[in-house]
Amino acid sequence: MKLTIPGEELMGHGNLSCQGCGGSLAMRYALKALGRDTIAVIPACCWSIIDGPFPYSCLKIPVFHTAFETAASAASGVSAAMKIKGKKTTVLAWAGDGGTFDIGIQALSGAAERGDNIIYICYDNEAYMNTGIQRSSATPYGAWTTTTPAKKFKSAPKKNMVEIMVAHKIPYTATACIAYPEDFIKKIKKAKGFQGTKYIQVLAPCPTGWRYDPAKTIELSKMAVESGIYPLYEVENGIYKISRKAKNKTVKEYIKMQGRFSHLTGEVIDEMQKNVDKEWELLIRKEEFYGHTKE
Amino acid sequence: MKKVVTGNYAASYGAKVSRAEVVAAYPITPQTQIVEKIASFVANNEMDAEYIKVESEHSAMAACVGASAAGCRAYTATSAQGLALMHEMLHWAANARLPVVMANVNRAMGPPWTVWTDQNDSLSQRDTGWLQFYCENSQEVFDTTIQAYKICEKIGLPGMLVLDAFILSHTSEPVEIYDQDRIDKFLPKYNPRYKLEPSETHAFGGLTTPEWYYELRYKIQSAMDEGLKEIESVGKDFGKMFGRKYGLIEKYRCDDIDTLLVMSGSTASTGKEVIDRLRDNGERIGLARMRVFRPFPKQEMRKLAEDVNKIIVIDRNISFGNEGIFFSELKSALYNENTDIPVYGFIAGLGGRDITMKDIEGMIKKADGKPKDIIWWGLK
Ligand SMILES: Cc1ncc(C[n+]2csc(CCOP(=O)(O)OP(=O)(O)O)c2C)c(N)n1
Ligand SMILES: [Mg+2]
């Protein structure tokens, strides 16, 4: 049988993630794509805990824990060290959405503008989960978190970090989702082929924070993509390419499964649907603009 | 009204009853509950404040600085890494003479990652010009928030109240929440003399040459001196109004003693138990709980030292390359007064390791003979 996903496991069993954690699956796949010659730089996030307490680490690659706001810049330093030592080791900055969209955006923007040779993967669970579900700028419109209580739910839209990275004109930017591991792995391998800063944002649902049955992580992840809420696409040297074209689920179906949206009324949901449709349309236009519509 | 609340919630209630108008905060364990509670107060219209959910602590403090400069009562809360990230803006708040009040939950600094308590985060901010209050229990957290605004707004400096991670931040105790009317009477609306206001065209914080910068620093020191008096008098007034009196140092059974134990934070409660036990055995020992670290209460410390022949300091912190920080500061306060008594400095409980009654008794017993500069207690 031909495996579509590399067989080697670089993440051990004894990790400390919650049941149904999307972020731990994301790491497992990422390391399968990157292989052993990789160093991970991890800022404060759930993964600071998931990796295991001293003296344990569930990852079979070196891990450098760093301060919350410094994933990209610390990775830039490790990358410079690899360069001067003449090593080809991949430097992976692995951060949550808070560490990427919010407190770490300055460091990431700096690295991207300089073109520092790192792969930056943001596992996006759409809130600060490590500290117990506070909003981040990746939290979608309408969501409940502990700092956006249902009565005053998140009223700003999710920051479009992917487009911010595209605007840096880095060689490769992509979105991914843990329910599509082949696609995710292909994108990481592609990223590895480029010199410079590469950014991949992978949707990694969090049953604890999103309030759904941990058994449904994959189902829900799929639905995020199928509804067009989290479209899979890549931007290679400015050229857009949508990885999965079909859009056949609704916002309603997607949010129905999650407690974090349970307070929303029909009107708000309709509004959300309109926005998703508009964004999807915009993405298709971008792809068309570059004339790369063939699948 | 009495409520059973954690140290964290006591801080949130403190901010609420002090009528903080702008809150800018960023979550970090173990402070998170403070800002979550404030978020719910604001969402439920129980608190009339703008709550800015900033993207970092640096921005949290910068936003508080902006709000305070515009004449609002500003509040934030943080811990460890977050406090360290604020560092630049901590200087800014103090040097701009803005009475921002914040809670810092004492958490040890990483790496390695840790969330448990010690005092190195707040003590590393020693020289930023912030008043620092170390609280022993939830009631004190609540009471000190109110007092801190009153003191800080009077002298024009920011204030930090400090509570131990988990031991205090996550432990529930009954806290008396006073009537809002009385609190409003005690702490009227903030109305600074200078603020960002289109009818007054001041520029704040512009380039200042050596001709005047030096004097501005002198004024901060003078404000700290004033702070010493203000802390005492506000603490006394608070006692008259609400029945709980506060000062710079809490003297616990310090009458007729030959040995003085010096502690701070919630471990001082454990220290008090030890003192009770030893006093029952006829030993002449008392406890000085350092409630205020900045401004440092030199005079009061000297007075206490006059009547004893031995001082023991327990520091849940360390200034690497030197020694325990309370220990250092205390010794230096005594030096110019020719107080020639042995002072023993213990380091204990870093990173949240328990400091038990047995530990404290052990340290007291060990404090004998020629004192060393640093004694590590319970090292593995
Ligand atoms: C300077 C600083 N501020 C705050 C924190 C507390 N903190 C640790 S992890 C975290 C949230 C991380 O969120 P995200 O990046 O989305 O990762 P997740 O926990 O969701 O995996 C926060 C606020 C910290 N460690 N350092
Ligand atoms: Mg997150």
PDB file of C-alpha atoms in Angstrom, chain A residues 122-247:
ATOM      1  CA  CYS A 122       0.344  29.287  12.936  1.00  0.00           C
ATOM      2  CA  TYR A 123      -2.016  26.677  14.346  1.00  0.00           C
ATOM      3  CA  ASP A 124      -5.188  28.643  14.518  1.00  0.00           C
ATOM      4  CA  ASN A 125      -7.690  27.697  17.205  1.00  0.00           C
ATOM      5  CA  GLU A 126      -9.177  31.168  17.131  1.00  0.00           C
ATOM      6  CA  ALA A 127      -8.538  32.234  20.735  1.00  0.00           C
ATOM      7  CA  TYR A 128      -6.056  32.205  23.601  1.00  0.00           C
ATOM      8  CA  MET A 129      -6.647  28.666  24.721  1.00  0.00           C
ATOM      9  CA  ASN A 130      -3.638  28.184  26.979  1.00  0.00           C
ATOM     10  CA  THR A 131      -4.913  30.854  29.347  1.00  0.00           C
ATOM     11  CA  GLY A 132      -8.509  29.664  29.186  1.00  0.00           C
ATOM     12  CA  ILE A 133     -10.339  30.944  26.084  1.00  0.00           C
ATOM     13  CA  GLN A 134      -9.871  34.677  25.738  1.00  0.00           C
ATOM     14  CA  ARG A 135     -10.492  36.407  22.447  1.00  0.00           C
ATOM     15  CA  SER A 136      -7.671  36.980  19.988  1.00  0.00           C
ATOM     16  CA  SER A 137      -7.847  38.904  16.751  1.00  0.00           C
ATOM     17  CA  ALA A 138      -8.270  35.495  15.084  1.00  0.00           C
ATOM     18  CA  THR A 139     -11.526  34.931  16.954  1.00  0.00           C
ATOM     19  CA  PRO A 140     -14.342  35.084  14.411  1.00  0.00           C
ATOM     20  CA  TYR A 141     -17.151  37.581  14.529  1.00  0.00           C
ATOM     21  CA  GLY A 142     -19.966  36.450  16.793  1.00  0.00           C
ATOM     22  CA  ALA A 143     -17.978  34.083  18.977  1.00  0.00           C
ATOM     23  CA  TRP A 144     -18.199  33.820  22.722  1.00  0.00           C
ATOM     24  CA  THR A 145     -14.957  33.831  24.717  1.00  0.00           C
ATOM     25  CA  THR A 146     -14.309  34.666  28.355  1.00  0.00           C
ATOM     26  CA  THR A 147     -13.359  38.227  27.408  1.00  0.00           C
ATOM     27  CA  THR A 148     -16.187  38.512  24.878  1.00  0.00           C
ATOM     28  CA  PRO A 149     -19.120  37.218  26.954  1.00  0.00           C
ATOM     29  CA  ALA A 150     -22.234  36.175  25.015  1.00  0.00           C
ATOM     30  CA  LYS A 151     -23.910  39.487  25.837  1.00  0.00           C
ATOM     31  CA  LYS A 152     -21.051  41.362  24.226  1.00  0.00           C
ATOM     32  CA  PHE A 153     -19.840  38.728  21.794  1.00  0.00           C
ATOM     33  CA  LYS A 154     -16.877  39.406  19.530  1.00  0.00           C
ATOM     34  CA  SER A 155     -18.014  42.277  17.371  1.00  0.00           C
ATOM     35  CA  ALA A 156     -14.961  42.653  15.145  1.00  0.00           C
ATOM     36  CA  PRO A 157     -14.296  40.326  12.239  1.00  0.00           C
ATOM     37  CA  LYS A 158     -11.406  37.870  12.261  1.00  0.00           C
ATOM     38  CA  LYS A 159      -8.190  39.585  11.210  1.00  0.00           C
ATOM     39  CA  ASN A 160      -7.125  38.432   7.781  1.00  0.00           C
ATOM     40  CA  MET A 161      -3.601  37.448   8.712  1.00  0.00           C
ATOM     41  CA  VAL A 162      -3.094  35.446   5.533  1.00  0.00           C
ATOM     42  CA  GLU A 163      -3.565  38.529   3.402  1.00  0.00           C
ATOM     43  CA  ILE A 164      -1.272  40.496   5.705  1.00  0.00           C
ATOM     44  CA  MET A 165       1.415  37.918   5.029  1.00  0.00           C
ATOM     45  CA  VAL A 166       0.711  37.965   1.294  1.00  0.00           C
ATOM     46  CA  ALA A 167       1.119  41.729   1.429  1.00  0.00           C
ATOM     47  CA  HIS A 168       4.674  41.185   2.688  1.00  0.00           C
ATOM     48  CA  LYS A 169       5.384  39.569  -0.691  1.00  0.00           C
ATOM     49  CA  ILE A 170       6.952  36.528   0.860  1.00  0.00           C
ATOM     50  CA  PRO A 171       7.483  33.578  -1.501  1.00  0.00           C
ATOM     51  CA  TYR A 172       4.848  31.309  -0.039  1.00  0.00           C
ATOM     52  CA  THR A 173       1.703  31.717   2.023  1.00  0.00           C
ATOM     53  CA  ALA A 174      -0.959  29.053   2.500  1.00  0.00           C
ATOM     54  CA  THR A 175      -3.917  28.054   4.566  1.00  0.00           C
ATOM     55  CA  ALA A 176      -4.513  24.475   5.646  1.00  0.00           C
ATOM     56  CA  CYS A 177      -6.774  22.420   7.831  1.00  0.00           C
ATOM     57  CA  ILE A 178      -6.103  19.356   9.938  1.00  0.00           C
ATOM     58  CA  ALA A 179      -8.956  17.511   8.246  1.00  0.00           C
ATOM     59  CA  TYR A 180      -6.983  17.636   4.977  1.00  0.00           C
ATOM     60  CA  PRO A 181      -3.607  16.242   6.015  1.00  0.00           C
ATOM     61  CA  GLU A 182      -2.355  15.436   2.506  1.00  0.00           C
ATOM     62  CA  ASP A 183      -2.961  19.005   1.453  1.00  0.00           C
ATOM     63  CA  PHE A 184      -1.325  20.330   4.636  1.00  0.00           C
ATOM     64  CA  ILE A 185       1.737  18.143   4.211  1.00  0.00           C
ATOM     65  CA  LYS A 186       2.069  19.004   0.534  1.00  0.00           C
ATOM     66  CA  LYS A 187       2.031  22.687   1.401  1.00  0.00           C
ATOM     67  CA  ILE A 188       4.662  22.330   4.123  1.00  0.00           C
ATOM     68  CA  LYS A 189       6.914  20.414   1.747  1.00  0.00           C
ATOM     69  CA  LYS A 190       6.433  23.079  -0.869  1.00  0.00           C
ATOM     70  CA  ALA A 191       7.241  25.778   1.689  1.00  0.00           C
ATOM     71  CA  LYS A 192      10.453  23.961   2.532  1.00  0.00           C
ATOM     72  CA  GLY A 193      11.535  24.372  -1.091  1.00  0.00           C
ATOM     73  CA  PHE A 194      11.533  28.172  -0.883  1.00  0.00           C
ATOM     74  CA  GLN A 195      14.245  30.419   0.521  1.00  0.00           C
ATOM     75  CA  GLY A 196      12.875  33.177   2.775  1.00  0.00           C
ATOM     76  CA  THR A 197       9.915  33.438   5.120  1.00  0.00           C
ATOM     77  CA  LYS A 198       7.057  31.010   4.501  1.00  0.00           C
ATOM     78  CA  TYR A 199       3.741  31.288   6.288  1.00  0.00           C
ATOM     79  CA  ILE A 200       1.176  28.544   6.728  1.00  0.00           C
ATOM     80  CA  GLN A 201      -1.947  28.995   8.788  1.00  0.00           C
ATOM     81  CA  VAL A 202      -3.634  25.754   9.751  1.00  0.00           C
ATOM     82  CA  LEU A 203      -7.098  25.598  11.236  1.00  0.00           C
ATOM     83  CA  ALA A 204      -6.892  23.525  14.399  1.00  0.00           C
ATOM     84  CA  PRO A 205     -10.217  23.401  16.261  1.00  0.00           C
ATOM     85  CA  CYS A 206     -10.270  23.301  20.045  1.00  0.00           C
ATOM     86  CA  PRO A 207     -13.160  21.358  21.590  1.00  0.00           C
ATOM     87  CA  THR A 208     -12.493  22.898  25.005  1.00  0.00           C
ATOM     88  CA  GLY A 209     -12.684  26.459  23.756  1.00  0.00           C
ATOM     89  CA  TRP A 210     -15.225  26.071  20.987  1.00  0.00           C
ATOM     90  CA  ARG A 211     -17.527  23.982  23.116  1.00  0.00           C
ATOM     91  CA  TYR A 212     -18.167  20.903  21.020  1.00  0.00           C
ATOM     92  CA  ASP A 213     -17.843  17.162  21.422  1.00  0.00           C
ATOM     93  CA  PRO A 214     -14.124  16.255  21.135  1.00  0.00           C
ATOM     94  CA  ALA A 215     -15.042  13.339  18.859  1.00  0.00           C
ATOM     95  CA  LYS A 216     -16.154  15.827  16.196  1.00  0.00           C
ATOM     96  CA  THR A 217     -12.890  17.676  15.601  1.00  0.00           C
ATOM     97  CA  ILE A 218     -12.364  16.306  12.091  1.00  0.00           C
ATOM     98  CA  GLU A 219     -16.002  16.609  11.108  1.00  0.00           C
ATOM     99  CA  LEU A 220     -16.080  20.206  12.242  1.00  0.00           C
ATOM    100  CA  SER A 221     -12.746  21.043  10.619  1.00  0.00           C
ATOM    101  CA  LYS A 222     -14.055  19.686   7.326  1.00  0.00           C
ATOM    102  CA  MET A 223     -17.155  21.758   7.627  1.00  0.00           C
ATOM    103  CA  ALA A 224     -15.113  24.930   8.175  1.00  0.00           C
ATOM    104  CA  VAL A 225     -13.532  24.321   4.800  1.00  0.00           C
ATOM    105  CA  GLU A 226     -16.645  23.037   3.014  1.00  0.00           C
ATOM    106  CA  SER A 227     -18.607  26.098   4.084  1.00  0.00           C
ATOM    107  CA  GLY A 228     -15.955  28.414   2.733  1.00  0.00           C
ATOM    108  CA  ILE A 229     -15.416  29.895   6.171  1.00  0.00           C
ATOM    109  CA  TYR A 230     -11.849  28.659   6.177  1.00  0.00           C
ATOM    110  CA  PRO A 231     -10.945  28.340   2.505  1.00  0.00           C
ATOM    111  CA  LEU A 232      -7.898  26.317   1.610  1.00  0.00           C
ATOM    112  CA  TYR A 233      -5.597  28.172  -0.733  1.00  0.00           C
ATOM    113  CA  GLU A 234      -2.025  29.066  -1.379  1.00  0.00           C
ATOM    114  CA  VAL A 235      -0.266  32.117  -2.700  1.00  0.00           C
ATOM    115  CA  GLU A 236       2.987  31.286  -4.408  1.00  0.00           C
ATOM    116  CA  ASN A 237       5.015  34.340  -5.371  1.00  0.00           C
ATOM    117  CA  GLY A 238       1.832  36.359  -5.534  1.00  0.00           C
ATOM    118  CA  ILE A 239      -0.173  33.819  -7.537  1.00  0.00           C
ATOM    119  CA  TYR A 240      -3.360  32.635  -5.812  1.00  0.00           C
ATOM    120  CA  LYS A 241      -4.529  29.067  -6.081  1.00  0.00           C
ATOM    121  CA  ILE A 242      -7.559  27.688  -4.288  1.00  0.00           C
ATOM    122  CA  SER A 243      -6.887  24.155  -3.071  1.00  0.00           C
ATOM    123  CA  ARG A 244     -10.472  23.066  -2.666  1.00  0.00           C
ATOM    124  CA  LYS A 245     -13.087  24.615  -4.874  1.00  0.00           C
ATOM    125  CA  ALA A 246     -16.403  23.191  -3.701  1.00  0.00           C
ATOM    126  CA  LYS A 247     -18.436  25.274  -1.259  1.00  0.00           C
TER     127      LYS A 247
END
